[in-house]
Coordinates of C-alpha atoms in Angstrom, one line a residue:
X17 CA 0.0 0.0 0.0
X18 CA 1.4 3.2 -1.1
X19 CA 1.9 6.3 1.0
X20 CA -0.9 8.3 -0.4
X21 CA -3.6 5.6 -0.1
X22 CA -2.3 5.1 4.3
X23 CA -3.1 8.6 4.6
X24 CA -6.3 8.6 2.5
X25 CA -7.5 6.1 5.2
X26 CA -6.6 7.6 8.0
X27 CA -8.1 10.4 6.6
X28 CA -11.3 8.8 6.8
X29 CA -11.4 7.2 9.9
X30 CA -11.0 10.5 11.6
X31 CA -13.9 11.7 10.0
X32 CA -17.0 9.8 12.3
X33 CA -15.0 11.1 15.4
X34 CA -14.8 15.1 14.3
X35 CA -18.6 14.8 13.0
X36 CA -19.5 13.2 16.0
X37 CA -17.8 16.2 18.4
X38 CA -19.2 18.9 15.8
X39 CA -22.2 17.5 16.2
X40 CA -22.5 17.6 20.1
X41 CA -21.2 20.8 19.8
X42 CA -24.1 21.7 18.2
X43 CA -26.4 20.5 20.0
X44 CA -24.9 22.2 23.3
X45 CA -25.3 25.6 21.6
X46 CA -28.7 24.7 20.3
X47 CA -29.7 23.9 24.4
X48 CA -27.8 26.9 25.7
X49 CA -29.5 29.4 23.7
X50 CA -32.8 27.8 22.9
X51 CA -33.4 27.7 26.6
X52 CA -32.6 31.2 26.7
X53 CA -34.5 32.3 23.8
X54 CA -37.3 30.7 25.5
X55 CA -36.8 32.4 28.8
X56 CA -36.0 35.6 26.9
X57 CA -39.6 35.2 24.9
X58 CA -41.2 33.8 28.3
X59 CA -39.9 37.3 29.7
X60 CA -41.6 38.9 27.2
X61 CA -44.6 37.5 26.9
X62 CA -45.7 38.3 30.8
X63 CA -44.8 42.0 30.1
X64 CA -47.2 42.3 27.0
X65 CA -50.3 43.7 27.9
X66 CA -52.4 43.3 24.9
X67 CA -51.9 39.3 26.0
X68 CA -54.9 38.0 28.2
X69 CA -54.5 36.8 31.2
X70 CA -55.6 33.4 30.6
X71 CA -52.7 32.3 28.3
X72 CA -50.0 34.8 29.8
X73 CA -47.1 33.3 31.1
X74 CA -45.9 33.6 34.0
X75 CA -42.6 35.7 34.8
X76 CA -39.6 33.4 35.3
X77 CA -38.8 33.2 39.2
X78 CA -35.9 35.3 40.3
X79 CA -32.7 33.0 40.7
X80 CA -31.6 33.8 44.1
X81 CA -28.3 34.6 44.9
X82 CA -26.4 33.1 47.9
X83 CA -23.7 34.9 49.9
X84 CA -21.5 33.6 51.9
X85 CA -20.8 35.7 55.0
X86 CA -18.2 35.7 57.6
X87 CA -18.4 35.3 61.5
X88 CA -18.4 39.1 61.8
X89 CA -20.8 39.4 59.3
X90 CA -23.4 37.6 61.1
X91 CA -22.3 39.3 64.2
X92 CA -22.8 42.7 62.6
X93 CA -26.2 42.0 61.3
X94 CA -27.6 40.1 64.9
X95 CA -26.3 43.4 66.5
X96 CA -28.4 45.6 64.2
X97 CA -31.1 43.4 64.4
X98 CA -31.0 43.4 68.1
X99 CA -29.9 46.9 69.6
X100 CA -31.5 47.2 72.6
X101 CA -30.2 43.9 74.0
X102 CA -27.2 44.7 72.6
X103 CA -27.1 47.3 74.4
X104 CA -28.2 46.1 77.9
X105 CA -25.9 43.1 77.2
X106 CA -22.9 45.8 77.2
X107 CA -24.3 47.7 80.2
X108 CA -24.0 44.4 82.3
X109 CA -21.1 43.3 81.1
X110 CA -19.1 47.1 81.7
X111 CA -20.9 46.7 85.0
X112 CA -19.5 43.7 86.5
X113 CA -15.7 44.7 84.7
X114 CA -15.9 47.6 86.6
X115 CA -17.2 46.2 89.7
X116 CA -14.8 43.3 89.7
X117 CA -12.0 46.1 89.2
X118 CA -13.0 48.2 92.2
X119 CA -13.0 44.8 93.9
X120 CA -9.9 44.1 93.5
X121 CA -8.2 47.3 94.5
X122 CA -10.2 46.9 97.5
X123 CA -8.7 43.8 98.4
X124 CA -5.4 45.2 97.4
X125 CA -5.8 48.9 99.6
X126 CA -4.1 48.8 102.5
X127 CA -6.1 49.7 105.3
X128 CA -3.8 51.2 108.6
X129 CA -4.6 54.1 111.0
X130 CA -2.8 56.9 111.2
X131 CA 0.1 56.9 113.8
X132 CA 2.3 59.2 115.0
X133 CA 6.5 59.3 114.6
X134 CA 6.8 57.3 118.0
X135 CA 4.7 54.4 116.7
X136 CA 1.8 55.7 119.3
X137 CA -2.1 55.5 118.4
X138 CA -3.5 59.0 117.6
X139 CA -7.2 58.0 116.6
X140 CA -10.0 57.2 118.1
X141 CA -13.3 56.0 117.3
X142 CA -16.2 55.4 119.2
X143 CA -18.1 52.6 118.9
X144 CA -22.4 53.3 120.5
X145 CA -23.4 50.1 120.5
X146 CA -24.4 47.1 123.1
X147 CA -21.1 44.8 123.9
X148 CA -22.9 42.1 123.8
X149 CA -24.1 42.3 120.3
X150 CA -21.5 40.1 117.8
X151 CA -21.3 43.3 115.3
X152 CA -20.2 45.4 118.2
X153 CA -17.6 42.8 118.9
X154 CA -15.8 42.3 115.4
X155 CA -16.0 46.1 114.8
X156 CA -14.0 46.4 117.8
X157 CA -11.6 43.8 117.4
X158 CA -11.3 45.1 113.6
X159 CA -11.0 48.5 114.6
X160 CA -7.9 47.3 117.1
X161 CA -6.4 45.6 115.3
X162 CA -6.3 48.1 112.5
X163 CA -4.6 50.9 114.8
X164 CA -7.4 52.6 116.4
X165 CA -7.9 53.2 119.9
X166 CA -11.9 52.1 120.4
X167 CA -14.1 53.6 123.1
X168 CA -17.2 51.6 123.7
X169 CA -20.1 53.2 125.4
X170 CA -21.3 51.7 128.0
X171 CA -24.4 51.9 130.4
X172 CA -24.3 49.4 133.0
X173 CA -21.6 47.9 134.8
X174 CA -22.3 44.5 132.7
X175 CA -21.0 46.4 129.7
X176 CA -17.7 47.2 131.1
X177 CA -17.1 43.9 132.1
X178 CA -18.2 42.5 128.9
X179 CA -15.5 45.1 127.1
X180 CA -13.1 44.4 129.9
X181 CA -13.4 40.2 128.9
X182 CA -12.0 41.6 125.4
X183 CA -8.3 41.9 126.7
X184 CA -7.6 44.3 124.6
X185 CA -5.6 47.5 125.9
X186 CA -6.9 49.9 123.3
X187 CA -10.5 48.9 123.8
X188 CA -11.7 50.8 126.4
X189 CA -15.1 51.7 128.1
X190 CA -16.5 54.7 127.9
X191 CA -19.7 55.3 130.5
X192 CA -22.3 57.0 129.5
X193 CA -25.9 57.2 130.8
X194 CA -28.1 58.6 128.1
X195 CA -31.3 58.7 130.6
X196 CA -29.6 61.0 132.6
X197 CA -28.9 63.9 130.5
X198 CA -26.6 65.9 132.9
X199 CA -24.6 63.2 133.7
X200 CA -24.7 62.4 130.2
X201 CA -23.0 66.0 129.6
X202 CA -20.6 66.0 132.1
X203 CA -19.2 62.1 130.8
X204 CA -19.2 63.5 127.2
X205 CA -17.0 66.8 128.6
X206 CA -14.4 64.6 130.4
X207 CA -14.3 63.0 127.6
X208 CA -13.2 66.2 125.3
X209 CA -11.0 66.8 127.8
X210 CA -9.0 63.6 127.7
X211 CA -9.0 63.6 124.0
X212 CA -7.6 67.0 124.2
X213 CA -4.3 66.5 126.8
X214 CA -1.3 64.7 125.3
X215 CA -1.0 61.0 126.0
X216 CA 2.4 59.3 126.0
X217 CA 2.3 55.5 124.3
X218 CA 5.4 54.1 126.6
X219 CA 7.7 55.8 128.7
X220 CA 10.4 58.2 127.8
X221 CA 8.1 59.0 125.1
X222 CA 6.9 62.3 123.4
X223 CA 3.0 62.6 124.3
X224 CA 0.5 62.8 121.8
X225 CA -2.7 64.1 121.3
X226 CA -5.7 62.3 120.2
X227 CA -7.8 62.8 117.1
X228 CA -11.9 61.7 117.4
X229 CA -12.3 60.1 114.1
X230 CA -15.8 58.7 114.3
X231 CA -18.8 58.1 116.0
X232 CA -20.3 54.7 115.5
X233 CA -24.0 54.2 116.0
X234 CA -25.5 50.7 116.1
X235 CA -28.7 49.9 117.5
X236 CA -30.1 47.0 119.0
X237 CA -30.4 44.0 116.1
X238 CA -32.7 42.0 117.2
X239 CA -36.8 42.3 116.9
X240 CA -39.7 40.2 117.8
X241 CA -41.7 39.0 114.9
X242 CA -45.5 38.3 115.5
X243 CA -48.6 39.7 114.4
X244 CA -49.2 43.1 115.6
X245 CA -52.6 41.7 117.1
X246 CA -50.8 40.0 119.8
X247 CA -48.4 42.3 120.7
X248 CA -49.3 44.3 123.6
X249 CA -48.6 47.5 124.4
X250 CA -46.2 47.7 127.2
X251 CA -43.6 45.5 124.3
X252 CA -44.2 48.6 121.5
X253 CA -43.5 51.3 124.7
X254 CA -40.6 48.8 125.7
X255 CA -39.2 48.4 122.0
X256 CA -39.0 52.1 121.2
X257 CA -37.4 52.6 124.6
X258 CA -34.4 50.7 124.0
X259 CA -34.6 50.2 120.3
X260 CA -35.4 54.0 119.2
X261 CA -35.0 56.2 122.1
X262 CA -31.7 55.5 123.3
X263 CA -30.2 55.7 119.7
X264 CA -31.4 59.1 119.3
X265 CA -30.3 60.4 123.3
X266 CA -26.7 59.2 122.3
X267 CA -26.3 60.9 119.1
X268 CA -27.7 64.0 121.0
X269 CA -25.2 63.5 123.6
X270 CA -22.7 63.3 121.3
X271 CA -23.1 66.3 119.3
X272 CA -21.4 69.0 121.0
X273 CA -18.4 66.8 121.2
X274 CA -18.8 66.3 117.0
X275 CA -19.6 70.2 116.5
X276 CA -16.6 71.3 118.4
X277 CA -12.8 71.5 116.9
X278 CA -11.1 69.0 118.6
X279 CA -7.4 68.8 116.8
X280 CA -4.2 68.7 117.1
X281 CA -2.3 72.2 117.7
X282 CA -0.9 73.1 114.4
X283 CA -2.7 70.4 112.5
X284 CA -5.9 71.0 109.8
X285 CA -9.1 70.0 111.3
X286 CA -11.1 67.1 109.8
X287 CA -14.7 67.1 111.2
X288 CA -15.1 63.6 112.8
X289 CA -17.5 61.2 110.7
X290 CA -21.0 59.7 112.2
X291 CA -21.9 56.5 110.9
X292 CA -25.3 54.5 111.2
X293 CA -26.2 51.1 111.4
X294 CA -29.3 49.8 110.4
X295 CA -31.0 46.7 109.3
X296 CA -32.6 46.8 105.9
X297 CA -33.6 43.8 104.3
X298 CA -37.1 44.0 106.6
X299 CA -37.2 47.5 106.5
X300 CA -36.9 47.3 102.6
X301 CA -39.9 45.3 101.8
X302 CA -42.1 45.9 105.0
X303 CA -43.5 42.2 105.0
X304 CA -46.4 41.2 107.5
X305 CA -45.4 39.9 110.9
X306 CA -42.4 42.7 111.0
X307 CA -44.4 45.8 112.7
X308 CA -41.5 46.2 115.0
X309 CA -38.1 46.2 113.5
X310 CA -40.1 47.6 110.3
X311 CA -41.1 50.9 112.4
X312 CA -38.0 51.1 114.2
X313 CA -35.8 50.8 111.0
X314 CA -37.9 53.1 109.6
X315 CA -38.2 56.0 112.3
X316 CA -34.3 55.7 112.7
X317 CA -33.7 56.3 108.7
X318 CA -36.0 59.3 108.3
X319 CA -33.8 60.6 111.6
X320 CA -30.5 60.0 110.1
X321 CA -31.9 62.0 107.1
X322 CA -32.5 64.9 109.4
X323 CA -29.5 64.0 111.3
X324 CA -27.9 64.4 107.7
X325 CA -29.1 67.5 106.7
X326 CA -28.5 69.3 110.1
X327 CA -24.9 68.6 110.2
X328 CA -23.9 69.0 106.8
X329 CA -23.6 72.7 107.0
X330 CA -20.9 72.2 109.9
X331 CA -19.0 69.8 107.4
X332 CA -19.7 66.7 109.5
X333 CA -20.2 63.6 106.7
X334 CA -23.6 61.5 107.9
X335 CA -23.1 58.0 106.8
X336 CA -26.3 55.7 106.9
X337 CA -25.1 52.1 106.4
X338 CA -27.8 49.8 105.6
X339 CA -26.9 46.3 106.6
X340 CA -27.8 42.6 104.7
X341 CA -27.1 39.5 106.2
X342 CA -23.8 38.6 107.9
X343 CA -21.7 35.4 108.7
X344 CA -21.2 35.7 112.9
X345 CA -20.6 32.3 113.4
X346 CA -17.2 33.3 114.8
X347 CA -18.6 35.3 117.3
X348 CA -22.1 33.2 118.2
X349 CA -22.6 29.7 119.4
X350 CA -23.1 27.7 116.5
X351 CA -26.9 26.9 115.6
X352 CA -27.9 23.3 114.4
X353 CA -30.9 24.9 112.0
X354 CA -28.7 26.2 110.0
X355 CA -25.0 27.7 109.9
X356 CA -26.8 31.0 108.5
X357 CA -26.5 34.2 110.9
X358 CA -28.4 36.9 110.1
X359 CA -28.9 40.5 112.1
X360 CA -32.9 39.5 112.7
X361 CA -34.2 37.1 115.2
X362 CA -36.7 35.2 112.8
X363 CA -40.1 34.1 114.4
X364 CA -40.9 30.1 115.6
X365 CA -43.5 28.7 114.1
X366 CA -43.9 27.2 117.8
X367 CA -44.8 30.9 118.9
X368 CA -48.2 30.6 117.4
X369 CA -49.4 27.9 120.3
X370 CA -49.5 30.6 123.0
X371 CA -51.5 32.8 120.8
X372 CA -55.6 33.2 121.3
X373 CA -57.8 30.9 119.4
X374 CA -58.9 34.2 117.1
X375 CA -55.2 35.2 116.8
X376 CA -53.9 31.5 115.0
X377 CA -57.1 31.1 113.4
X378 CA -56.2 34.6 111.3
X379 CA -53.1 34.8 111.2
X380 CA -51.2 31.5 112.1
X381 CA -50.9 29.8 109.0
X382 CA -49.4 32.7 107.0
X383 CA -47.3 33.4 110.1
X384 CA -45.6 30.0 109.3
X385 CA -45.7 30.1 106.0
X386 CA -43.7 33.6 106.0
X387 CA -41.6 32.2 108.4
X388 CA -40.5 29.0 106.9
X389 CA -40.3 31.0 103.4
X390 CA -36.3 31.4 102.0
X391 CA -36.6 35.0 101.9
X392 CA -38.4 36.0 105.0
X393 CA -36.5 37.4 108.7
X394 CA -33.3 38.7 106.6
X395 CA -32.5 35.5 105.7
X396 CA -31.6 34.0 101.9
X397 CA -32.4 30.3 102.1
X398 CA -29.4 28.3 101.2
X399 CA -27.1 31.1 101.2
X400 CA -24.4 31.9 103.7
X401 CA -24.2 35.4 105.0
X402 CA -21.8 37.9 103.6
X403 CA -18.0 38.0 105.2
X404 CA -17.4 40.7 107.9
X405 CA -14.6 41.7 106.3
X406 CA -16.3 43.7 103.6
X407 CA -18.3 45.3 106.2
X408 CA -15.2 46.3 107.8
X409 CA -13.6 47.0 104.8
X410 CA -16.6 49.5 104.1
X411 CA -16.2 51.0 107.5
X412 CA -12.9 51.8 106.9
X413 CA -13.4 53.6 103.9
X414 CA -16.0 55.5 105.1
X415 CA -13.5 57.1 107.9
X416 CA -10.9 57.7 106.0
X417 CA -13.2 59.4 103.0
X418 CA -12.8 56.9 100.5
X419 CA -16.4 56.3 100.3
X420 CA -18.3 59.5 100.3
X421 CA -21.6 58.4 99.6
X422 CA -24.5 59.3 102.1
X423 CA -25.6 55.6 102.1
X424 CA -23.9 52.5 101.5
X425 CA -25.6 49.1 101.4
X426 CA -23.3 46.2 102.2
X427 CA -23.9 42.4 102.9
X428 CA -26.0 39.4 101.7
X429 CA -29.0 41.0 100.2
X430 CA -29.2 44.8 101.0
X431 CA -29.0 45.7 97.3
X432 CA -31.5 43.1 96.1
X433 CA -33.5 43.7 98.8
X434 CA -33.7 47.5 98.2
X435 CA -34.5 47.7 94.5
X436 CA -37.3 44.9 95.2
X437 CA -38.4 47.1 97.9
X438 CA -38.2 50.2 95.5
X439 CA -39.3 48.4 92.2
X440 CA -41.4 45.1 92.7
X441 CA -45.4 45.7 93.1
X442 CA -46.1 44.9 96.9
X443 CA -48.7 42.2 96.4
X444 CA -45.9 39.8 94.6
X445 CA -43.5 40.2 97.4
X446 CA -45.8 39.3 100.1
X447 CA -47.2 36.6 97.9
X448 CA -43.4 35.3 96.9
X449 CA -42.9 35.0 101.0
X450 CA -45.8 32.5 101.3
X451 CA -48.6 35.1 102.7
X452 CA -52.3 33.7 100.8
X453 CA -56.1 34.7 101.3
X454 CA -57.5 33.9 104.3
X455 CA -61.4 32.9 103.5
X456 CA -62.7 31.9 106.7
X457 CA -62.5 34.5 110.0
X458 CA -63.6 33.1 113.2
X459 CA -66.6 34.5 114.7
X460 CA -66.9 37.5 117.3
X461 CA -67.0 36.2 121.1
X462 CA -67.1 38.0 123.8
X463 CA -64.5 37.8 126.6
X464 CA -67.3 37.9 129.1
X465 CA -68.4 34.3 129.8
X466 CA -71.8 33.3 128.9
X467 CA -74.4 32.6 130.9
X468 CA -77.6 34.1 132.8
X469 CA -76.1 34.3 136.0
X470 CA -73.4 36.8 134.8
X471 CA -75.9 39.1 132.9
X472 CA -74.9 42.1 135.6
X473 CA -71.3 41.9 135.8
X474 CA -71.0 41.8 131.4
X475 CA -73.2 44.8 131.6
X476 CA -70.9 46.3 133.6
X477 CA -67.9 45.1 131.9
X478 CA -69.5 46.5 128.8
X479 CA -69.8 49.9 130.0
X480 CA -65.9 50.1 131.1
X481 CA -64.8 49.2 128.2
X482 CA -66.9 51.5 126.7
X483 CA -65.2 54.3 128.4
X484 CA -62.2 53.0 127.5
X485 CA -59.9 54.6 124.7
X486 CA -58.7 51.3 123.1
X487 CA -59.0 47.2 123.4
X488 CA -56.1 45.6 124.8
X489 CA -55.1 42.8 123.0
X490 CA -53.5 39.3 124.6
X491 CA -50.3 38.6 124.0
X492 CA -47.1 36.1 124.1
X493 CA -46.4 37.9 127.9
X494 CA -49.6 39.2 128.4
X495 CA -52.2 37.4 131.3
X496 CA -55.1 35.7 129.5
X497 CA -57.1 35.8 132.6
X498 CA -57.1 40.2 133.1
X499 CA -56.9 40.4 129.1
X500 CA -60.5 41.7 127.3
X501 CA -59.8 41.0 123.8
X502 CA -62.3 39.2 121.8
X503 CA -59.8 36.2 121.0
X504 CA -60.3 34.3 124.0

């Protein structure tokens, strides 16, 4: 086979294969752009108008078109989608930053009284409060121990002994009787006067003077709880006696001490500052059961206010510290309810047998329901009170003017307790504490005993009590068989 003729053929075989791929080639175009000649006539059609309806087409559908966005993208558009939590989300956060920050410096701030080139104590604060009571006793100890010289006041011989049992050289009594105004007077004058003459801290020592730094105020912690139907008189008289009234006489014994310049020779004066303790978890949310501690706490913050704006002309700072709940375990005997210590005695549900009949039947099962509750007597149920140490801390930086603020809340629920107080609607509270409708009321009895053969003597009881300006009602103390309330 000849040259020419090998090529001819191969010529020839390679024909099928080239009209085969020119073929599909073909035939892809003729797909490609008849659909789109289709879609482009389909287009068309639908935007005619002289076309009924009936045999219009319909528009092609839109292709849609898929992006693919980053992370920050998606972050970007939940933000904008979302601005007001967002924005709340950014106020909490910034919140607790800052918080945790000042936290931390606290922890970090060294907290020492002021003392003179010798090494001797200059300051002095005094401490009005009971000996007995456990805040009175760490204060002290913290106050020691952080370079003070603490004066407690003291108004029995009891109280000095209980402050003597403290072994502590620079905590010292200081006796006052606050009934007795004069003597009062002439305690709080030989007082000025010691604080005035030079001291020596050892032997062969220059003296040095003292400096009052502040005046501590707590009252008595501890109320009864019980409804205010069965608590008579003479405990209301006694509870603003010792709870209210001797408060007030010690800060008004006090005040010509605090309004006078007692300083150093040579030395700036800085006015002395007042601080008072208060409760306020009850006193925050008023529940039922409370009357007590709820007026006392009361009546003793709207006289700090005054207290407040009396002194602040004279530059002398009024502090108004609102207490929560506090771990004392290291200063009480340990309780086997619970390892809890709070600043409120918290009623027994036991109290409620020595109530009348009329009393229980009222008020006795929301008594022990608001008793039993986790957030009722300043507790938090299943929390453990807040450390002393930021009470002291706060103390501390009250006196030396770090915190300037006219109240400060510190402890296990005075914040929460305050805004809910403030904020939440009251019915929700009392009903979150366990407090329901009572349907049934027992009927009214007379305390007179029945009966035809007493007819004179409850005509006669009837007319003294009609004289009478009010009803006293039995009580826990109170003697059923001289009592005329109804709830026999």
């Amino acid at each position: 086979m000849s040259v020419d003729e090998q090529y001819f053929r191969e010529v020839l075989s390679g024909i099928p294969d080239q009209l085969k791929r020119y073929s599909t080639d073909v035939a892809d175009f003729l797909d490609v752009n008849v659909d789109r000649a289709a879609v482009v006539v389909r287009d068309t059609l639908s935007t005619l108008p002289w076309i009924p309806d009936s045999i219009r087409p319909s528009p092609p559908p839109t292709p849609t078109v898929v992006v693919v966005s980053s992370r920050l993208d998606r972050l970007q558009d939940w933000v904008s989608r979302h601005k007001l939590l967002t924005g709340f989300i950014v106020v909490a956060c910034g919140t607790a930053v800052f918080r945790g920050y000042q936290h931390s410096l606290s922890l970090r701030k060294t907290r020492r009284a002021k003392r003179a080139r010798n090494g001797g104590r200059t300051e002095v604060v005094v401490i009005a409060g009971s000996p007995s009571l456990p805040l009175t006793k760490s204060l002290s100890l913290d106050m020691q121990r952080r370079g003070f010289i603490v004066y407690i006041v003291c108004n029995a011989a009891e109280d000095e002994e209980m402050v003597q049992s403290l072994a502590r050289p620079d905590i010292r009594a200081l006796s006052i009787d606050t009934t007795d105004p004069p003597s009062a007077g002439a305690a709080i004058e030989s007082f000025a006067m010691f604080l005035q003459s030079p001291h020596s801290p050892g032997p062969n020592l220059k003296p040095n003077q003292l400096t009052l730094k502040s005046v501590i105020l707590i009252p008595s912690l501890h109320y009864q709880t019980s409804p205010i139907a069965t608590i008579p008189p003479s405990s209301f008289a006694d509870l603003f006696n010792t709870h209210l009234l001797q408060p007030i006489l010690t800060i008004q014994a006090f005040l010509p001490l605090l309004t006078s310049r007692l300083n150093p020779i040579g030395e700036k004066w800085v006015p002395p500052k007042v601080l008072v303790f208060t409760p306020s978890i009850i006193s925050s949310i008023n529940p039922p059961f409370h009357a007590p501690e709820a007026t006392v706490c009361s009546a003793l913050s709207a006289f700090t206010e005054v207290l407040t704006a009396e002194l602040h002309p004279l530059d002398i700072p009024v502090t108004h510290m609102q207490l929560g709940t506090f771990d004392f375990s290291g200063f009480v005997p340990a309780r086997p309810a619970t390892g809890q210590q709070g600043l409120v005695t918290s009623g027994n549900p036991e109290d409620t047998l020595t109530w009348p009949d009329g009393a229980r039947h009222a008020y006795g099962r929301n008594f022990v329901a608001q008793t039993t509750s986790s957030i009722s007597g300043g507790r938090i149920g299943g929390l453990r009170g807040s450390s002393l140490r930021h009470l002291h801390n706060s103390v501390f930086d009250v006196i030396d003017g770090s915190i300037t603020a006219s109240t400060v809340r510190v402890g296990l629920g005075a914040s929460v307790y305050g805004f809910v107080g403030r904020w939440a609607p009251r019915p929700l509270v009392s009903w979150m504490m366990g407090i329901r409708k009572v349907d049934e009321l027992s009927t009214w009895r007379p305390s007179s005993e029945e009966g035809s053969e007493h007819d004179d003597s409850e005509a006669e009881d009837a007319e003294e009590e009609g004289s009478r300006s009010f009803v006293a009602v039995i009580g826990a103390l109170g003697d059923e068989n001289h009592s005329t309330s109804p709830w026999r």
